[in-house]
Amino acid sequence: MSAAGIPVLCLGVWLLLLLEPVGSQGAGELRGHRPSRWQGLRTSREKRGSDCAPWILARGPEIQGAKAEPLPSDLLGFTCFSYLPIAITCSTRGLDIRKEKVDVLCPGGCPLEEFSVFGNIVYASVSSICGAAVHRGVISNSGGPVRVYSLPGRENYSSVDANGIQSQTLSRWSASFTVTKGKSGTQEATGLAVSTARPPTGKRLKKTPEKKTGNKDCKADIAFLIDGSFNIGQRRFNLQKNFVGKVALMLGIGTEGPHVGLVQASEHPKIEFYLKNFTSAKDVLFAIKEVGFRGGNSNTGKALKHTAQKFFTSDAGVRKGIPKVVVVFIDGWPSDDIEEAGIVAREFGVNVFIVSVAKPIPEELGMVQDVAFVDKAVCRNNGFFSYHMPNWFGTTKYVKPLVQKLCSHEQMMCSKTCYNSVNIAFLIDGSSSVGDSNFRLMLEFVSNIAQTFEISDIGAKIAAVQFTYDQRIEFGFTDYNTKENVLAVIRNIRYMSGGTATGEAISLTVRNVFGPMRDSPNKNFLVIVTDGQSYDDVRGPAAAAHDAGITIFSVGVAWAPLDDLKDMASKPKESHAFFTREFTGLEPIVSDVIRGICRDFLESQQ
């Protein structure tokens, strides 16, 4: 059957049933001699040189495999052919249609957020046809006819936001297509009669499978950092891709399971595809197959640092609360320093695995910058994050053990960072000596610290208490789970005014704010901001807080006694107690407190 349209046979012969025939054969004779199987059938037209020969195809589910049969000659003068576009689904992709040119009909009401589109004007064939048509402005979201032209594959499909659809980048794909405005239907007459038959809905292409949820017990955002240097060469590069494909397949990729992307390390790192680009194993395997060998030096450190900083972003598809993992493949040894890159990755909460293949032999060790590069790059030097294969041949047996490591969430120690694994309570002086305008500067100081952290129901948590002689819990750790809400509540805290009882305020905060969080896995911090001397004892309550595992940073302004600040602060006192003469001097202290929190957190994880 022609892919350009589904012809409809219009049997003009039915007009003869109403008119007096001109020949010796009457309508009754025609009715009597025409087999019933010719009635209401669909035809296709096949070009043979300059002639158009009509053919009958049986109606029904057998249409694809039907055998062509010539139409009786006495019906040839009474047929016309109406060509209609093929009806497709919202998710039908360019690669699902294997014709150079085809007219299709997109349905209306497709959810824009579900369209997967790669490129602009020229789209990778893995893109949704209807999504590409909406993106280019050929149709609106109400659907309509689209003409699709197949094109060769290319590199560097661009990302453009157009008509409500944000297309994605793709480094390379084997086939492309473009779209233009289609025709709703054409009609070519080969006789005198015009059809009044109801047109068929058209042959529907095989529906694209629903996206699978994947392995829910292995939630992880994984970047495969493959070796594309001259060290590995073209042949072993292909073997490496095969191994990565096997690992990706066994992981159980899906919308609610692991998501993967791929980065190639060579002279300059290149992100081949991101986490958000593909959420099915089939598409990931296609994408891996399309990756080309780049060559150059094996600047693995440069590529690892680039991956930690640029790959794991919300725009690229990283998910909140899901472990971030980089699996680094090194054939031989890296050409650059990998230790610094490992430190950067840990700071960004990325779990680095090193899969080393063909370790350097003794004669080659002189060319290696640091023979302990594996131990210095991995998340933790405990044996769990390093993996060795002797060569790239017979690697199937290594797939399952590596997958088991990547799915062991409880071992992902580097997922916890100072930005997502802390509880920070702010104890804010609301006494009369502060004044309303300076109180606003104190709230700004608190906001600037809070906004640095990844606040969520499974991440960092923030609480605030205001004190004078009395204490008021402004909000607790579980009251607000988004950064936006927390910052909004801080801005709206009302100034109390009154005396200063810092010691009692510390005791209340430990008991009523930190108390309910005693089973939290996060590390606890208390930041005290005050402008004067307390009327009660601060040493005892502060010591009780330290004993409860709470690290205290004390920040004094104006008349706050330095002795009180040191009595409240955790050890070493010099790095946990701060003082400024003016309230405007609080701003430079923000970075000091943040660095101190991260330093203490990292030390607690050792």
XYZ file of C-alpha atoms in Angstrom:
606
model
C 0.000 0.000 0.000
C 1.282 3.463 -0.810
C 2.672 5.328 2.187
C 1.694 8.698 0.749
C -1.999 8.104 1.239
C -4.715 5.478 1.348
C -6.783 5.555 -1.821
C -10.529 5.211 -1.669
C -12.329 3.486 -4.535
C -15.372 5.486 -5.569
C -17.569 3.086 -7.466
C -19.188 5.284 -10.074
C -20.975 2.171 -11.202
C -23.610 2.799 -8.567
C -24.800 5.732 -10.661
C -25.653 3.207 -13.354
C -28.148 1.685 -11.005
C -30.061 4.957 -11.189
C -29.560 5.816 -14.899
C -30.527 4.062 -18.136
C -27.356 2.426 -19.540
C -26.277 3.325 -23.084
C -24.974 -0.085 -24.051
C -26.524 -3.483 -24.378
C -25.754 -4.202 -20.739
C -28.293 -2.775 -18.287
C -27.972 -1.899 -14.685
C -29.791 -5.012 -13.742
C -27.355 -7.136 -15.720
C -24.450 -5.349 -14.076
C -25.920 -5.955 -10.669
C -26.474 -9.555 -11.505
C -23.000 -10.280 -12.852
C -20.857 -8.252 -10.430
C -19.649 -10.419 -7.514
C -20.530 -8.958 -4.120
C -16.844 -8.902 -3.089
C -16.291 -5.830 -5.300
C -18.793 -3.782 -3.332
C -17.383 -1.113 -0.945
C -13.733 -2.180 -1.341
C -10.657 0.014 -1.113
C -8.095 0.323 -3.874
C -4.497 1.372 -4.309
C -2.915 2.823 -7.411
C 0.409 1.556 -8.635
C 2.345 3.502 -11.252
C 3.682 1.472 -14.137
C 5.509 3.770 -16.499
C 2.995 6.425 -17.444
C -0.059 4.316 -16.700
C -2.029 4.166 -13.461
C -3.304 0.659 -12.758
C -5.923 0.261 -10.034
C -5.740 -2.746 -7.714
C -8.181 -4.177 -5.259
C -7.159 -4.881 -1.668
C -9.339 -6.896 0.648
C -10.961 -4.834 3.382
C -10.307 -5.577 7.058
C -7.375 -6.468 9.301
C -5.655 -8.369 6.487
C -5.013 -5.130 4.574
C -1.211 -5.196 5.065
C -0.780 -8.721 3.762
C -3.530 -8.677 1.131
C -2.806 -9.904 -2.346
C -3.337 -7.417 -5.187
C -5.961 -8.324 -7.745
C -6.812 -6.344 -10.924
C -10.033 -4.382 -10.910
C -12.512 -5.576 -13.569
C -12.103 -3.568 -16.750
C -15.701 -2.410 -16.878
C -15.239 -0.494 -13.618
C -12.084 1.352 -14.719
C -13.959 4.275 -16.192
C -15.959 4.852 -13.042
C -13.310 5.064 -10.317
C -11.656 7.953 -8.516
C -8.951 7.912 -5.885
C -8.930 10.082 -2.745
C -5.562 10.272 -0.976
C -5.668 10.985 2.753
C -2.766 11.433 5.246
C -1.890 8.584 7.592
C -3.255 9.044 11.100
C -0.483 8.816 13.725
C -0.244 9.183 17.505
C 1.229 11.986 19.608
C 4.344 9.902 20.262
C 4.998 8.510 16.767
C 8.650 9.241 15.968
C 10.423 9.950 12.732
C 12.195 6.602 12.875
C 8.798 4.847 12.934
C 8.212 5.946 9.316
C 10.643 4.625 6.729
C 9.683 6.675 3.679
C 11.431 9.634 2.060
C 8.203 11.633 1.995
C 4.898 10.973 3.699
C 1.769 12.892 4.680
C 0.554 12.223 8.209
C -2.307 13.483 10.360
C -1.457 14.536 13.935
C -4.199 14.297 16.553
C -5.222 17.272 18.655
C -4.767 17.771 22.376
C -1.345 16.163 22.786
C 0.258 17.220 26.129
C 3.157 19.507 25.187
C 5.288 18.338 28.117
C 5.211 14.767 26.807
C 6.678 15.652 23.395
C 10.287 14.524 22.973
C 11.941 16.762 20.377
C 15.633 17.010 19.457
C 16.844 19.830 17.220
C 15.332 22.771 15.369
C 14.012 22.749 11.763
C 16.021 19.563 11.215
C 15.079 17.050 13.904
C 16.705 13.786 14.987
C 14.549 10.848 13.916
C 14.056 9.869 17.547
C 11.875 13.002 17.880
C 8.085 12.987 17.974
C 6.737 13.980 14.535
C 3.775 15.898 15.964
C 6.015 17.520 18.577
C 8.407 18.677 15.856
C 5.476 20.022 13.813
C 4.173 22.055 16.757
C 7.709 23.214 17.598
C 8.258 24.487 14.050
C 4.813 26.089 13.868
C 3.529 23.852 11.074
C 0.479 22.966 13.189
C -0.948 24.063 16.517
C -1.679 21.748 19.415
C -5.117 21.164 17.885
C -3.419 18.845 15.368
C -3.604 18.710 11.602
C -1.888 17.383 8.461
C 1.910 17.354 8.298
C 4.278 16.399 5.490
C 7.426 14.618 6.690
C 10.684 14.531 4.696
C 13.411 12.067 5.713
C 16.968 13.448 5.867
C 20.413 12.019 6.605
C 21.806 11.978 10.130
C 23.943 14.821 11.419
C 25.766 16.189 14.457
C 24.875 18.887 16.975
C 21.090 19.099 17.008
C 20.357 22.414 18.693
C 18.013 23.250 21.554
C 15.396 25.940 20.864
C 12.320 27.037 22.790
C 9.482 27.572 20.313
C 5.681 27.425 20.417
C 5.597 26.097 23.950
C 8.089 23.272 23.344
C 11.702 23.274 24.530
C 13.621 21.044 22.133
C 16.694 19.240 23.409
C 20.285 19.059 22.234
C 21.735 15.865 20.828
C 25.332 15.481 19.778
C 24.703 13.012 16.983
C 22.029 10.804 15.415
C 21.962 8.535 12.363
C 18.815 9.907 10.695
C 16.836 13.156 10.621
C 13.626 14.605 9.277
C 11.977 17.952 8.701
C 8.310 18.914 8.502
C 6.156 21.227 6.405
C 2.457 21.937 6.133
C 0.650 18.848 4.838
C -2.439 18.461 2.712
C -5.676 17.238 4.208
C -6.374 15.076 1.123
C -6.095 15.063 -2.680
C -8.398 13.560 -5.224
C -7.460 12.269 -8.655
C -10.308 11.253 -10.942
C -9.933 8.493 -13.527
C -13.567 8.474 -14.609
C -16.709 10.505 -14.695
C -18.194 9.687 -11.312
C -17.473 11.418 -8.005
C -17.416 9.417 -4.828
C -19.892 10.078 -2.046
C -18.488 7.264 0.063
C -17.333 8.081 3.584
C -13.524 8.178 3.655
C -11.715 5.684 5.862
C -9.842 6.838 8.909
C -6.605 5.607 7.374
C -4.114 2.959 8.333
C -2.760 3.637 11.787
C 0.902 3.050 12.301
C 2.097 0.762 15.009
C 1.724 2.651 18.258
C 4.912 3.673 20.025
C 5.197 1.650 23.255
C 4.306 3.352 26.509
C 7.236 4.592 28.542
C 8.243 2.019 31.143
C 8.633 2.922 34.792
C 11.888 0.975 35.077
C 13.565 -0.568 38.116
C 12.170 1.404 41.063
C 14.656 -0.297 43.414
C 17.571 1.251 41.535
C 16.860 4.970 41.426
C 20.021 6.780 40.375
C 21.102 9.519 37.958
C 24.137 8.026 36.231
C 26.674 9.554 33.857
C 28.881 7.118 31.950
C 32.187 8.889 31.332
C 33.781 6.830 28.562
C 37.359 6.940 27.321
C 37.546 8.372 23.797
C 41.302 8.970 23.671
C 43.986 7.532 21.438
C 44.945 5.369 24.423
C 41.934 3.167 23.814
C 41.739 3.335 20.022
C 38.761 2.772 17.735
C 38.425 -0.991 18.222
C 38.497 -1.017 22.011
C 36.306 2.098 22.000
C 33.575 0.073 20.306
C 34.028 -2.768 22.796
C 33.714 -0.205 25.584
C 30.436 1.052 24.111
C 29.121 -2.521 23.969
C 29.918 -2.991 27.645
C 28.247 0.291 28.616
C 25.187 -0.767 26.626
C 24.978 -4.055 28.530
C 25.233 -2.220 31.859
C 22.546 0.269 30.804
C 20.256 -2.578 29.745
C 20.609 -4.465 33.032
C 20.052 -1.333 35.146
C 16.370 -1.236 34.227
C 16.147 2.294 32.824
C 12.715 3.895 33.089
C 10.775 6.968 34.143
C 10.834 5.923 37.816
C 14.055 3.932 37.672
C 17.635 4.874 36.810
C 18.282 7.623 34.243
C 21.560 7.662 32.327
C 23.585 10.027 30.181
C 26.954 9.789 28.493
C 30.070 11.965 28.350
C 33.144 11.261 26.239
C 36.596 12.118 27.597
C 39.240 13.034 25.054
C 41.202 16.199 24.361
C 38.069 18.152 25.287
C 35.075 16.591 27.077
C 31.818 16.248 25.176
C 28.395 15.536 26.669
C 26.866 13.097 24.167
C 23.416 13.006 25.772
C 21.846 14.094 29.071
C 19.780 12.327 31.712
C 16.525 13.798 30.399
C 17.091 12.815 26.750
C 16.100 9.148 26.997
C 14.121 7.196 29.580
C 13.934 3.821 27.832
C 16.695 1.249 27.452
C 16.019 0.921 23.715
C 16.588 4.621 23.050
C 19.697 4.680 25.267
C 21.197 1.758 23.338
C 20.496 3.569 20.053
C 22.168 6.712 21.414
C 25.244 4.824 22.643
C 25.601 3.164 19.258
C 25.602 6.591 17.572
C 28.524 7.963 19.632
C 31.610 8.463 17.473
C 35.259 8.085 18.485
C 36.959 11.468 19.088
C 40.602 10.662 19.828
C 43.166 12.919 21.513
C 44.667 12.774 24.992
C 42.765 11.057 27.798
C 42.076 14.176 29.857
C 39.914 12.261 32.300
C 40.328 14.790 35.121
C 39.141 17.624 32.897
C 36.164 15.548 31.763
C 35.245 14.469 35.304
C 35.298 18.055 36.561
C 33.193 19.163 33.576
C 30.690 16.377 34.248
C 30.341 17.225 37.946
C 29.778 20.918 37.208
C 27.770 20.884 33.952
C 26.040 17.519 33.612
C 24.172 17.228 36.918
C 21.840 20.220 36.683
C 18.077 20.448 36.972
C 17.882 21.674 33.359
C 19.706 18.523 32.244
C 17.247 16.280 34.064
C 18.802 15.645 37.490
C 16.179 14.649 40.077
C 15.956 15.829 43.681
C 16.911 13.278 46.296
C 18.281 10.782 43.751
C 21.953 9.700 44.051
C 24.223 11.264 41.445
C 26.776 8.822 40.029
C 29.637 9.046 37.519
C 31.094 5.804 36.183
C 34.532 6.703 34.798
C 36.112 4.277 32.326
C 39.888 4.570 32.059
C 41.848 2.483 29.568
C 45.407 2.664 30.842
C 45.843 5.935 32.754
C 44.679 9.571 32.571
C 46.789 12.223 30.853
C 46.013 14.883 33.471
C 45.490 15.325 37.215
C 42.358 13.521 38.358
C 42.627 14.176 42.112
C 41.308 17.750 41.968
C 38.407 16.619 39.780
C 37.543 13.979 42.378
C 37.421 16.663 45.086
C 35.125 18.844 42.944
C 32.838 15.868 42.297
C 32.568 15.126 46.021
C 31.767 18.772 46.741
C 28.908 18.535 44.222
C 27.605 15.375 45.879
C 28.596 13.085 43.006
C 29.574 9.468 43.677
C 32.583 8.677 41.480
C 33.205 5.083 40.397
C 36.384 4.225 38.490
C 36.363 1.263 36.101
C 39.988 0.732 35.146
C 40.974 -1.502 32.242
C 44.481 -2.684 31.368
C 46.391 -1.069 34.224
C 49.834 0.280 33.314
C 52.602 -2.325 33.363
C 55.806 -1.609 35.318
C 57.578 -0.314 32.203
C 54.797 2.281 31.730
C 54.608 3.598 35.294
C 57.118 6.351 34.531
C 54.583 7.940 32.178
C 51.819 8.011 34.797
C 51.473 11.307 36.696
C 50.064 9.646 39.819
C 49.993 5.855 40.175
C 47.349 6.180 42.908
C 44.949 8.074 40.620
C 42.097 5.627 41.257
C 42.188 5.988 45.045
C 42.272 9.778 44.815
C 39.396 10.121 42.366
C 36.770 7.777 43.790
C 34.087 8.851 46.264
C 35.683 6.850 49.093
C 38.888 4.824 49.071
C 37.238 1.733 50.554
C 37.274 -0.623 47.586
C 33.571 -0.226 46.818
C 33.969 2.583 44.277
C 36.797 1.034 42.239
C 36.371 -1.754 39.702
C 38.958 -3.435 37.486
C 38.702 -5.445 34.296
C 41.841 -6.981 32.723
C 40.751 -6.125 29.148
C 37.715 -5.371 26.969
C 37.183 -8.968 25.869
C 34.742 -11.304 27.607
C 33.356 -8.512 29.800
C 29.808 -9.867 30.143
C 30.625 -11.460 33.501
C 31.544 -8.034 34.887
C 28.202 -6.408 34.060
C 26.063 -7.723 36.908
C 28.558 -6.982 39.752
C 28.922 -3.387 38.513
C 25.142 -2.941 38.261
C 24.748 -4.236 41.822
C 27.184 -1.579 43.013
C 25.388 1.197 41.122
C 22.065 0.160 42.674
C 23.369 0.021 46.274
C 21.963 3.355 47.422
C 22.996 2.885 51.028
C 26.641 2.848 49.885
C 26.422 6.162 47.997
C 28.242 8.105 50.656
C 29.023 11.099 48.477
C 25.361 11.820 47.776
C 25.232 13.492 51.156
C 26.676 16.993 51.096
C 26.650 19.942 53.425
C 24.060 21.496 51.136
C 21.470 18.723 51.319
C 22.104 16.911 54.594
C 21.939 19.517 57.369
C 19.343 20.934 59.776
C 20.019 24.611 60.483
C 18.094 26.549 63.145
C 18.500 30.323 63.451
C 18.127 31.940 66.892
C 17.388 35.615 66.187
C 17.663 38.401 68.744
C 14.457 40.484 68.721
C 15.325 42.707 71.705
C 14.610 46.445 71.875
C 18.238 47.432 71.287
C 18.145 45.966 67.774
C 15.473 48.206 66.253
C 13.211 47.454 63.320
C 15.559 48.468 60.479
C 18.490 46.503 61.920
C 16.167 43.549 62.547
C 15.497 43.532 58.793
C 19.261 43.330 58.174
C 19.413 40.335 60.532
C 16.624 38.630 58.580
C 18.506 39.324 55.338
C 21.586 37.687 56.874
C 19.512 34.621 57.780
C 17.964 34.460 54.283
C 21.337 34.678 52.543
C 22.573 31.673 54.478
C 19.373 29.652 54.080
C 19.094 30.129 50.323
C 22.463 28.448 49.778
C 21.136 25.068 50.890
C 19.041 22.483 49.037
C 15.858 22.682 51.095
C 13.363 19.856 50.534
C 11.466 17.161 52.370
C 14.458 14.844 51.931
C 17.206 17.493 51.930
C 18.315 20.391 54.113
C 15.833 21.770 56.651
C 15.566 25.240 58.158
C 13.930 26.527 61.359
C 13.831 29.929 63.076
C 13.236 31.128 66.650
C 13.005 34.781 67.752
C 13.798 35.650 71.351
C 13.628 38.504 73.813
C 12.696 37.652 77.412
C 10.180 35.436 75.699
C 10.727 33.021 72.833
C 8.672 32.496 69.696
C 9.190 29.602 67.314
C 8.646 31.262 63.944
C 8.669 27.915 62.114
C 10.047 24.440 62.717
C 12.084 22.062 60.559
C 9.062 20.249 59.135
C 6.801 23.253 58.542
C 8.154 24.239 55.101
C 9.839 21.946 52.576
C 10.706 24.316 49.742
C 13.289 27.062 49.567
C 10.735 29.536 48.217
C 8.399 29.033 51.176
C 11.192 29.191 53.742
C 12.567 32.461 52.352
C 9.072 33.967 52.177
C 8.389 33.134 55.828
C 11.739 34.566 56.940
C 10.983 37.866 55.160
C 7.635 38.108 56.980
C 8.897 37.537 60.540
C 7.561 40.352 62.758
C 9.909 42.158 65.111
C 9.038 41.425 68.774
C 11.094 43.954 70.852
C 11.895 43.332 74.532
C 14.765 42.137 76.736
C 17.496 39.544 76.062
C 17.412 36.015 77.534
C 19.713 34.065 75.185
C 20.342 31.097 77.488
C 16.658 30.279 77.895
C 16.181 30.665 74.147
C 18.956 28.118 73.488
C 17.328 25.627 75.855
C 13.920 26.020 74.190
C 15.424 25.581 70.721
C 17.287 22.405 71.713
C 14.194 20.955 73.384
C 11.359 21.989 71.055
C 13.020 22.510 67.674
C 15.836 19.936 67.560
C 14.103 17.469 69.892
C 11.580 16.200 67.301
C 14.475 15.732 64.826
C 16.555 13.409 66.997
C 16.165 10.561 64.463
C 17.046 12.720 61.465
C 20.100 11.595 59.454
C 21.066 15.259 58.906
C 23.752 16.999 60.928
C 22.400 19.709 63.268
C 23.576 23.339 63.354
C 22.426 26.355 65.402
C 23.284 29.906 64.257
C 22.764 32.518 67.001
C 22.569 36.200 66.009
C 22.530 38.695 68.896
C 23.421 42.352 69.510
C 23.846 42.470 73.299
C 24.590 40.757 76.575
C 22.192 38.117 77.835
C 20.443 38.606 81.192
C 20.769 34.890 81.905
C 23.518 32.242 81.744
C 24.456 31.053 78.245
C 27.293 28.657 79.098
C 25.143 25.844 80.552
C 22.487 25.771 77.788
C 25.203 25.968 75.117
C 27.108 23.037 76.685
C 23.870 21.003 76.709
C 23.409 21.789 73.026
C 26.953 20.654 72.251
C 26.337 17.411 74.156
C 23.211 16.850 72.040
C 25.345 16.926 68.884
C 24.436 20.456 67.825
C 27.206 22.615 66.371
C 26.786 26.283 67.327
C 27.918 29.339 65.378
C 27.572 32.574 67.360
C 27.388 35.903 65.533
C 27.579 39.106 67.623
C 26.819 42.675 66.597
C 27.469 46.031 68.346
C 27.338 45.434 72.138
C 27.442 41.631 72.127
C 30.198 40.535 74.599
C 32.957 38.474 72.977
C 33.091 36.195 76.065
C 29.433 35.248 75.598
C 30.005 34.557 71.931
C 32.887 32.214 72.697
C 30.996 30.500 75.514
C 28.179 29.659 73.117
C 30.295 28.702 70.081
C 31.514 25.186 69.336
C 35.214 24.350 69.233
C 37.464 25.600 67.854
C 36.050 28.885 69.131
C 37.980 31.011 66.638
C 36.189 29.501 63.645
C 32.706 29.374 65.214
C 32.398 32.854 66.801
C 32.085 36.043 64.738
C 31.700 39.721 65.606
C 30.961 42.932 63.714
C 30.523 46.505 64.979
C 27.736 47.359 62.555
C 24.686 45.437 61.338
C 25.802 46.139 57.771
C 28.875 44.052 58.598
C 26.740 40.888 58.761
C 26.851 40.413 54.999
C 30.559 39.401 54.766
C 30.023 36.864 57.557
C 27.485 34.906 55.458
C 30.175 33.092 53.447
C 32.191 32.395 56.634
C 29.232 30.641 58.258
C 28.436 28.626 55.116
C 32.048 27.500 54.754
C 32.108 26.609 58.432
C 28.961 24.481 58.132
C 30.382 22.618 55.122
C 33.746 22.137 56.823
C 32.158 20.695 59.950
C 29.857 18.488 57.908
C 32.713 16.996 55.873
C 34.750 16.355 59.021
C 31.787 14.527 60.547
C 31.634 12.205 57.527
C 35.218 11.047 57.784
